[in-house]
Coordinates of C-alpha atoms and ligand atoms in Angstrom, one line a residue:
M1 CA -125.8 -112.8 105.4
G2 CA -122.0 -112.4 104.8
R3 CA -121.6 -114.7 107.8
Q4 CA -123.7 -117.4 106.3
Y5 CA -121.8 -117.2 103.0
H6 CA -118.6 -117.5 104.9
Q7 CA -119.6 -120.6 106.6
V8 CA -120.2 -122.3 103.3
M9 CA -117.2 -121.4 101.1
G10 CA -116.7 -117.7 101.2
P11 CA -117.6 -115.4 98.3
T12 CA -115.4 -115.3 95.2
F13 CA -113.6 -112.0 94.4
H14 CA -112.0 -111.3 91.1
T15 CA -109.4 -108.6 91.8
I16 CA -105.9 -110.0 91.6
I17 CA -104.2 -109.8 94.9
E18 CA -100.4 -109.5 94.8
P19 CA -99.5 -112.1 97.5
F20 CA -97.0 -109.7 99.1
R21 CA -96.9 -106.1 100.3
I22 CA -94.2 -103.5 99.6
H23 CA -91.3 -103.4 102.0
S24 CA -88.7 -101.2 100.2
V25 CA -89.5 -98.9 97.2
E26 CA -87.5 -97.7 94.2
P27 CA -88.5 -94.4 92.7
L28 CA -89.6 -94.2 89.0
R29 CA -88.6 -91.1 87.1
M30 CA -91.2 -89.3 85.1
T31 CA -90.1 -88.0 81.7
T32 CA -91.8 -86.0 78.9
L33 CA -92.6 -87.2 75.4
E34 CA -89.9 -84.7 74.1
E35 CA -87.3 -86.1 76.5
R36 CA -88.0 -89.7 75.4
S37 CA -88.0 -88.8 71.7
L38 CA -84.5 -87.4 72.2
A39 CA -83.3 -90.3 74.4
V40 CA -84.3 -92.9 71.8
E41 CA -82.8 -90.9 68.9
Q42 CA -79.5 -90.7 70.8
A43 CA -79.7 -94.4 71.5
G44 CA -79.7 -95.0 67.7
Y45 CA -83.4 -96.2 68.0
N46 CA -82.1 -99.3 69.8
L47 CA -84.0 -99.7 73.1
F48 CA -81.1 -101.8 74.6
K49 CA -79.0 -98.6 74.4
L50 CA -81.3 -96.4 76.5
R51 CA -80.3 -95.4 80.0
A52 CA -82.6 -97.4 82.3
Q53 CA -83.5 -94.2 84.3
D54 CA -85.1 -92.9 81.1
V55 CA -87.6 -95.8 81.2
L56 CA -90.8 -95.7 83.2
I57 CA -92.0 -99.3 83.0
D58 CA -89.3 -101.7 81.9
L59 CA -90.7 -104.7 80.2
L60 CA -87.5 -105.5 78.3
T61 CA -87.0 -108.7 80.1
D62 CA -88.2 -110.8 83.1
S63 CA -84.5 -112.0 83.5
G64 CA -82.7 -110.8 86.6
T65 CA -85.3 -108.0 87.1
G66 CA -87.5 -109.6 89.7
A67 CA -87.9 -108.3 93.2
M68 CA -86.2 -110.4 95.9
S69 CA -88.1 -111.3 99.0
R70 CA -87.4 -110.3 102.6
D71 CA -86.3 -113.9 103.1
Q72 CA -83.9 -113.8 100.2
W73 CA -82.3 -110.6 101.5
A74 CA -82.0 -112.3 104.9
A75 CA -80.4 -115.4 103.3
I76 CA -77.8 -113.1 101.7
Q77 CA -76.5 -112.3 105.2
H78 CA -75.7 -116.1 105.5
G79 CA -73.5 -115.9 102.3
D80 CA -70.2 -117.6 103.0
E81 CA -67.5 -116.6 100.6
S82 CA -65.1 -119.5 101.2
Y83 CA -63.4 -120.4 97.9
A84 CA -64.2 -124.1 98.3
G85 CA -66.8 -126.1 100.1
S86 CA -68.9 -123.1 101.3
P87 CA -72.0 -123.9 103.3
S88 CA -73.8 -121.6 100.9
W89 CA -72.9 -124.0 98.1
F90 CA -74.3 -127.0 100.0
R91 CA -77.6 -125.1 100.7
F92 CA -77.8 -124.2 97.0
E93 CA -77.1 -127.7 95.8
A94 CA -79.7 -129.2 98.2
A95 CA -82.4 -126.7 97.0
V96 CA -81.6 -127.5 93.3
K97 CA -81.7 -131.3 94.0
E98 CA -84.9 -131.0 95.9
L99 CA -86.7 -130.1 92.7
F100 CA -84.2 -131.4 90.1
P101 CA -82.7 -134.6 91.5
F102 CA -79.8 -134.9 89.0
R103 CA -76.5 -136.4 90.2
H104 CA -74.3 -133.4 89.3
V105 CA -75.1 -129.7 89.8
I106 CA -72.6 -127.3 88.2
P107 CA -73.2 -123.6 89.2
T108 CA -72.7 -120.9 86.5
H109 CA -73.1 -117.2 86.5
Q110 CA -76.2 -117.4 84.2
G111 CA -77.9 -119.7 81.7
R112 CA -75.8 -119.0 78.7
A113 CA -72.6 -120.0 80.6
A114 CA -74.2 -123.4 81.2
E115 CA -75.1 -123.6 77.5
R116 CA -71.6 -122.7 76.4
I117 CA -70.0 -125.2 78.7
L118 CA -72.3 -128.0 77.6
F119 CA -72.2 -127.3 73.8
S120 CA -68.4 -126.9 73.8
V121 CA -68.3 -130.5 75.1
I122 CA -71.2 -132.2 73.2
G123 CA -71.6 -129.9 70.1
G124 CA -69.4 -129.6 67.0
P125 CA -69.6 -129.7 63.2
G126 CA -72.0 -132.3 61.8
K127 CA -74.1 -132.5 65.0
I128 CA -77.8 -131.5 65.2
V129 CA -79.5 -130.2 68.3
P130 CA -83.3 -130.4 68.2
N131 CA -85.4 -128.2 70.5
N132 CA -89.0 -127.1 70.5
T133 CA -87.7 -123.5 69.9
H134 CA -84.1 -122.5 70.7
F135 CA -83.8 -119.3 72.7
D136 CA -81.4 -116.9 70.9
T137 CA -78.3 -117.6 73.2
T138 CA -79.0 -121.3 73.1
R139 CA -79.1 -121.2 69.3
A140 CA -75.9 -119.0 69.2
N141 CA -74.1 -121.4 71.5
V142 CA -75.1 -124.5 69.4
E143 CA -74.1 -122.7 66.2
F144 CA -70.8 -121.4 67.7
S145 CA -69.8 -125.0 68.4
G146 CA -70.4 -125.7 64.6
A147 CA -73.6 -127.7 65.2
E148 CA -77.0 -127.1 63.7
A149 CA -79.9 -125.9 65.9
R150 CA -83.2 -127.2 64.7
D151 CA -86.6 -126.1 65.9
L152 CA -89.3 -128.8 66.0
V153 CA -92.2 -127.1 67.8
I154 CA -95.8 -128.2 66.8
A155 CA -97.3 -126.5 63.8
E156 CA -100.0 -124.8 65.9
A157 CA -97.3 -122.7 67.5
R158 CA -96.8 -120.8 64.2
D159 CA -100.3 -119.4 64.2
S160 CA -100.3 -116.6 66.7
A161 CA -104.1 -116.3 67.0
L162 CA -104.7 -120.0 67.5
V163 CA -105.6 -121.1 71.0
H164 CA -103.9 -124.4 72.2
P165 CA -103.3 -125.2 75.8
F166 CA -99.7 -126.4 75.3
K167 CA -98.5 -124.5 72.3
G168 CA -94.9 -125.1 73.3
N169 CA -95.1 -128.8 72.7
M170 CA -92.5 -130.6 70.6
D171 CA -93.7 -132.2 67.3
L172 CA -93.1 -135.8 68.4
G173 CA -93.6 -137.1 64.8
A174 CA -90.9 -134.8 63.5
L175 CA -88.6 -135.7 66.4
E176 CA -89.0 -139.4 65.8
T177 CA -88.3 -139.0 62.1
L178 CA -85.1 -137.0 62.9
L179 CA -84.0 -139.6 65.5
R180 CA -84.7 -142.5 63.2
E181 CA -82.5 -140.9 60.5
K182 CA -79.8 -139.1 62.5
A183 CA -79.7 -140.4 66.1
S184 CA -75.9 -140.8 66.0
S185 CA -75.5 -137.1 65.1
I186 CA -77.7 -135.9 67.9
P187 CA -75.8 -135.2 71.1
A188 CA -78.9 -134.2 73.0
V189 CA -82.6 -133.3 72.5
F190 CA -83.7 -130.1 74.2
V191 CA -87.1 -129.0 75.4
T192 CA -87.5 -125.3 76.5
I193 CA -90.0 -124.8 79.3
T194 CA -91.8 -122.5 78.8
N195 CA -91.1 -121.9 75.2
N196 CA -89.8 -118.3 75.4
S197 CA -89.2 -117.6 71.7
G198 CA -92.6 -119.2 70.8
G199 CA -94.6 -116.8 73.1
G200 CA -93.9 -118.2 76.6
Q201 CA -96.1 -121.1 75.9
P202 CA -96.1 -124.2 78.1
V203 CA -95.2 -127.8 77.2
S204 CA -97.5 -130.5 78.6
L205 CA -96.3 -133.3 80.8
A206 CA -97.6 -135.8 78.3
N207 CA -95.4 -134.2 75.6
I208 CA -92.3 -134.2 77.9
R209 CA -93.0 -137.9 78.6
G210 CA -93.2 -138.5 74.9
V211 CA -89.9 -136.8 74.2
S212 CA -88.3 -138.7 77.1
E213 CA -89.6 -142.1 75.7
L214 CA -88.3 -141.3 72.2
C215 CA -84.9 -140.2 73.6
R216 CA -84.6 -143.4 75.6
Q217 CA -85.6 -145.6 72.7
Y218 CA -82.9 -144.0 70.5
A219 CA -80.4 -143.7 73.4
V220 CA -80.0 -139.9 73.0
P221 CA -79.7 -137.7 76.1
F222 CA -82.7 -135.5 76.9
F223 CA -82.1 -132.0 78.4
L224 CA -84.4 -129.3 79.6
D225 CA -83.8 -125.6 79.2
A226 CA -85.8 -125.0 82.4
C227 CA -85.6 -121.2 83.2
R228 CA -89.4 -121.0 83.6
F229 CA -90.0 -124.5 85.0
A230 CA -92.4 -123.3 87.8
E231 CA -94.6 -121.3 85.4
N232 CA -94.7 -124.3 83.1
A233 CA -95.6 -126.6 86.0
W234 CA -98.4 -124.3 87.0
F235 CA -99.9 -124.5 83.5
I236 CA -99.7 -128.3 83.7
H237 CA -101.4 -128.2 87.1
E238 CA -104.2 -125.9 85.7
R239 CA -104.7 -127.4 82.2
E240 CA -103.7 -131.0 82.0
E241 CA -106.0 -133.8 82.9
G242 CA -105.2 -135.6 86.2
Q243 CA -102.6 -133.0 87.4
S244 CA -104.8 -130.6 89.4
D245 CA -104.3 -132.5 92.7
R246 CA -100.5 -132.6 92.5
S247 CA -98.2 -130.1 94.1
I248 CA -96.1 -127.9 91.9
S249 CA -92.9 -129.4 93.3
D250 CA -94.1 -132.9 92.6
I251 CA -94.8 -132.0 88.9
V252 CA -91.4 -130.4 88.6
R253 CA -89.6 -133.4 90.1
E254 CA -91.4 -135.7 87.6
I255 CA -90.3 -133.5 84.7
A256 CA -86.7 -133.7 86.0
T257 CA -86.7 -137.4 86.4
L258 CA -87.9 -137.7 82.7
A259 CA -84.7 -135.9 81.6
D260 CA -81.0 -136.6 81.8
G261 CA -79.9 -133.1 82.4
M262 CA -80.8 -129.4 82.3
T263 CA -79.4 -125.9 81.6
M264 CA -80.8 -123.2 83.8
S265 CA -81.0 -119.4 84.0
A266 CA -81.8 -118.8 87.6
K267 CA -82.6 -115.1 86.7
K268 CA -86.1 -116.1 85.9
D269 CA -88.4 -118.4 88.1
P270 CA -85.9 -118.7 91.0
F271 CA -85.9 -114.9 91.6
G272 CA -82.2 -114.4 91.1
N273 CA -80.7 -111.2 89.9
I274 CA -77.9 -113.4 88.6
G275 CA -77.2 -117.1 88.5
G276 CA -77.6 -120.4 86.6
W277 CA -76.6 -124.0 86.5
L278 CA -76.0 -127.1 84.4
A279 CA -77.2 -130.3 86.0
L280 CA -76.9 -133.8 84.7
N281 CA -76.6 -137.5 85.5
D282 CA -73.8 -138.7 83.3
D283 CA -70.5 -138.9 85.4
E284 CA -68.1 -138.7 82.4
L285 CA -69.9 -135.7 80.8
A286 CA -70.1 -134.0 84.2
E287 CA -66.3 -134.4 84.6
K288 CA -65.7 -132.8 81.2
C289 CA -68.1 -130.0 81.9
R290 CA -66.4 -129.3 85.3
S291 CA -63.1 -129.0 83.6
M292 CA -64.6 -126.3 81.3
L293 CA -66.2 -124.7 84.3
I294 CA -62.9 -124.2 86.1
L295 CA -61.4 -122.7 82.9
T296 CA -64.0 -119.9 82.6
E297 CA -66.4 -119.7 85.5
G298 CA -64.7 -120.9 88.7
F299 CA -64.3 -123.7 91.2
P300 CA -67.1 -126.3 91.1
T301 CA -68.6 -125.2 94.5
Y302 CA -69.3 -121.6 93.4
G303 CA -69.1 -121.5 89.6
G304 CA -69.6 -118.0 88.5
L305 CA -71.4 -116.9 91.7
A306 CA -70.7 -115.4 95.1
G307 CA -71.8 -117.4 98.2
R308 CA -74.5 -114.8 98.8
D309 CA -75.9 -115.4 95.3
L310 CA -76.1 -119.1 96.1
E311 CA -78.1 -118.3 99.3
A312 CA -80.5 -116.0 97.5
L313 CA -81.2 -118.7 94.9
A314 CA -81.7 -121.5 97.4
Q315 CA -84.4 -119.4 99.1
G316 CA -85.8 -118.2 95.7
L317 CA -86.3 -121.8 94.5
K318 CA -88.6 -122.5 97.5
E319 CA -90.7 -119.4 96.7
A320 CA -90.9 -120.1 93.0
V321 CA -93.1 -123.2 93.5
Q322 CA -95.6 -121.6 96.0
P323 CA -99.1 -121.9 94.6
D324 CA -100.3 -118.5 95.8
Y325 CA -97.4 -116.8 94.0
L326 CA -97.9 -118.8 90.8
R327 CA -101.6 -118.2 90.7
Y328 CA -101.0 -114.5 91.0
R329 CA -98.1 -114.6 88.5
I330 CA -99.9 -116.4 85.7
R331 CA -103.2 -114.5 86.3
S332 CA -101.5 -111.1 86.1
S333 CA -99.8 -112.0 82.7
A334 CA -103.2 -113.1 81.5
Y335 CA -104.8 -109.9 82.8
L336 CA -102.5 -107.7 80.7
G337 CA -103.0 -109.9 77.6
E338 CA -106.8 -110.3 77.9
A339 CA -107.3 -106.5 78.3
L340 CA -105.2 -105.8 75.2
D341 CA -107.1 -108.5 73.3
A342 CA -110.4 -107.0 74.4
A343 CA -109.2 -103.6 73.1
G344 CA -108.6 -105.2 69.7
V345 CA -104.8 -105.3 69.9
P346 CA -103.5 -108.5 68.2
V347 CA -101.6 -110.7 70.7
V348 CA -100.2 -114.2 70.7
K349 CA -102.8 -116.5 72.2
P350 CA -103.2 -118.0 74.6
I351 CA -101.3 -115.6 76.9
G352 CA -98.0 -117.2 78.0
G353 CA -96.5 -117.3 81.5
H354 CA -93.9 -114.5 81.7
A355 CA -94.9 -112.1 78.9
V356 CA -97.5 -110.8 76.5
Y357 CA -96.4 -110.8 72.8
L358 CA -97.9 -108.2 70.5
D359 CA -98.3 -109.3 66.8
A360 CA -96.7 -106.3 65.0
K361 CA -97.1 -107.9 61.6
A362 CA -100.9 -107.8 62.0
L363 CA -100.9 -104.4 63.7
L364 CA -98.5 -102.6 61.3
S365 CA -99.6 -104.4 58.1
H366 CA -98.6 -101.3 56.1
L367 CA -94.9 -102.1 56.8
A368 CA -92.9 -104.8 55.0
P369 CA -91.1 -107.2 57.4
L370 CA -87.7 -105.7 56.5
Q371 CA -89.0 -102.3 57.5
Y372 CA -89.1 -103.9 61.0
P373 CA -92.7 -103.4 62.2
G374 CA -91.8 -104.9 65.6
Q375 CA -89.0 -102.3 66.1
A376 CA -91.3 -99.5 65.0
L377 CA -94.0 -100.6 67.5
A378 CA -91.5 -101.0 70.3
I379 CA -90.0 -97.5 69.7
A380 CA -93.5 -96.0 69.7
L381 CA -94.4 -97.6 73.0
Y382 CA -91.3 -96.0 74.5
E383 CA -91.8 -92.6 73.0
V384 CA -95.5 -92.4 73.8
G385 CA -95.5 -94.0 77.3
G386 CA -91.9 -94.7 78.5
I387 CA -92.5 -98.4 78.2
R388 CA -89.5 -100.5 77.2
S389 CA -90.2 -103.8 75.3
C390 CA -88.3 -106.1 73.1
E391 CA -88.6 -106.8 69.3
I392 CA -88.7 -110.5 68.6
G393 CA -88.8 -110.6 64.8
S394 CA -86.7 -109.8 61.8
V395 CA -84.3 -107.5 63.7
M396 CA -83.5 -110.4 66.1
F397 CA -83.6 -113.3 63.6
G398 CA -83.4 -111.8 60.1
R399 CA -79.6 -112.0 59.5
Q400 CA -78.6 -115.5 58.4
P401 CA -75.3 -117.2 59.2
D402 CA -74.4 -116.9 55.5
G403 CA -74.8 -113.1 55.7
S404 CA -78.1 -112.8 53.8
E405 CA -81.2 -111.3 55.3
R406 CA -84.7 -112.8 55.3
P407 CA -87.9 -112.0 57.2
A408 CA -88.5 -113.9 60.5
A409 CA -91.5 -116.2 60.8
M410 CA -93.2 -113.7 63.1
E411 CA -92.9 -110.0 63.9
L412 CA -93.5 -109.9 67.7
V413 CA -93.0 -107.3 70.4
R414 CA -92.6 -108.9 73.9
L415 CA -93.8 -107.2 77.0
A416 CA -92.0 -109.3 79.6
I417 CA -93.2 -108.9 83.1
P418 CA -90.6 -108.8 85.9
R419 CA -91.5 -111.0 88.9
R420 CA -93.2 -109.2 91.9
T421 CA -92.0 -105.8 90.6
Y422 CA -94.9 -103.9 89.2
T423 CA -98.4 -103.5 90.6
Q424 CA -101.7 -103.8 88.9
S425 CA -101.9 -100.0 88.4
H426 CA -98.6 -100.1 86.5
I427 CA -100.1 -102.7 84.3
D428 CA -103.3 -100.7 83.8
Y429 CA -101.1 -97.9 82.6
V430 CA -99.4 -100.2 80.2
I431 CA -102.8 -101.3 78.8
E432 CA -103.7 -97.7 78.2
V433 CA -100.5 -96.8 76.4
V434 CA -100.5 -100.0 74.2
T435 CA -104.1 -99.4 73.3
Y436 CA -103.4 -95.8 72.3
V437 CA -100.4 -96.7 70.2
A438 CA -102.4 -99.6 68.5
Q439 CA -105.2 -97.2 67.6
N440 CA -102.6 -95.0 65.9
A441 CA -100.5 -97.8 64.4
A442 CA -101.2 -96.9 60.8
S443 CA -99.2 -93.6 61.2
L444 CA -96.0 -95.4 62.4
R445 CA -93.0 -95.4 60.1
G446 CA -90.7 -98.2 59.4
Y447 CA -87.0 -98.3 60.2
Q448 CA -83.7 -99.2 58.4
I449 CA -80.5 -100.5 60.0
V450 CA -77.6 -98.2 59.5
Q451 CA -75.0 -100.2 61.4
E452 CA -74.9 -103.7 62.7
P453 CA -72.4 -106.3 64.1
P454 CA -72.0 -109.7 62.3
A455 CA -74.0 -111.6 64.9
L456 CA -76.7 -111.0 67.6
R457 CA -77.3 -107.6 66.0
H458 CA -80.4 -106.7 68.0
F459 CA -78.3 -105.8 71.0
T460 CA -76.2 -103.1 69.3
A461 CA -77.5 -102.3 65.8
Q462 CA -78.3 -98.6 65.0
F463 CA -81.5 -97.7 63.3
E464 CA -83.0 -94.7 61.4
P465 CA -86.6 -94.0 60.7
I466 CA -87.4 -94.5 57.0
K467 CA -88.3 -91.0 55.5
Ligands
F0G501 N1 -82.9 -120.1 77.8 C1 -84.1 -119.3 77.7 C2 -85.3 -120.0 77.4 C3 -84.0 -118.0 78.0 O1 -85.1 -117.3 78.0 C4 -82.8 -117.4 78.4 C5 -82.7 -116.0 78.7 C6 -81.6 -118.2 78.4 C7 -81.7 -119.5 78.1 C8 -80.3 -117.6 78.7 O2 -80.2 -117.3 80.1 O3 -79.8 -114.9 80.1 O4 -79.3 -116.3 82.1 O5 -77.9 -116.4 80.1 N2 -83.6 -115.2 78.4 C9 -83.7 -113.7 78.7 C10 -84.9 -113.2 78.1 C11 -82.4 -113.0 78.5 O6 -85.0 -111.9 78.1 O7 -85.8 -113.9 77.7 P1 -79.2 -116.1 80.6

């Protein structure tokens, strides 16, 4: 009988198969509740200040935390550390241009270095940079130049429970209004794929085409913040009409040709532990950016990277667009999110590509936003189960440039999933811990900030539980 089935199409199994097996292992250190309570207290209740060996499952970020493949480690042996014109550079440049055929590729040590270089050239007072949603470093780099960072994501994105296939889309109407009134003050329009600060939600190809058309109509350059381009392309492949027969690389290339440039953190989809780039078509702008690159990053054929890093990224880019990998990747994020949803834990829906976002405002409704419900939830997940997550709410966004404080639009806790790093049983453990904490959420206390720097306070602020 099995044989007959096989001859037709093969039975369908539902267990997620990690499309790799483990080749080299890293130990995880078990700790007790008591040890963790002490560790987090000593860290000033700031999870960024923990020692990583005190964390069991580290979901702080998917950035630079992925596992490299055998072929990436092998590529590292080919790293050529020549100061100028290294063969590793040419392999890296070719791999980038294969997917993103921009005329100029400018390597940087990570995404924010590309942002700083670009905005130091095109930003400045009086300028406005629209984006679906700026990531925090992107916003900080725009604002540091004196320009205004404006988020124009569709209204549906602000309702965490609402299901929409492309919740990262730009509000094209709002963009057109802004372009009509202010085109001369807009040095570039950005679209972040996937929209990290909005829940890791994808942007549709139709929406990217729409942004591209508007930008061309108003002669404003269009840039991508493309860290999670492959995950975004997979969602387009799965959800958008007419896209299911195309290869992922074909979809990615079309997205690139619709834009005039990109900033990139290669620490996400390309499986880099470090790396990034700025790519663009405009010769004059590229010249100015390269001058800035030499000032702070390095010579244009290595930027902020070693030859071996360039090799690892060239190989990682090829692996990032493999359908077996992307199917597993997106399915495993959904597996975590759907299990939590089924257990009654409020999560941002639909589940995004690289992370599951818990809605701390809904779960800890007994706390006011400025008692930092997201922080309280993140600390509890660490104390109870050794899981490190990241608050994305009023701690991260509450302090305004004028020094005042106001609640963020959402109080989220992000469980970011490192690529190819944890197995399904690790994730099953996470599901158990989060469910337990959620069931006891009403007993969680709020926090107050006792010390904070003037900007980007979430990295270093010190907290105390409210008595
Ligand atoms: N843009 C987006 C959308 C990002 O998610 C990040 C980083 C950057 C730019 C900056 O890149 O870290 O290489 O300098 N996101 C990480 C995160 C840090 O945890 O989401 P970078």
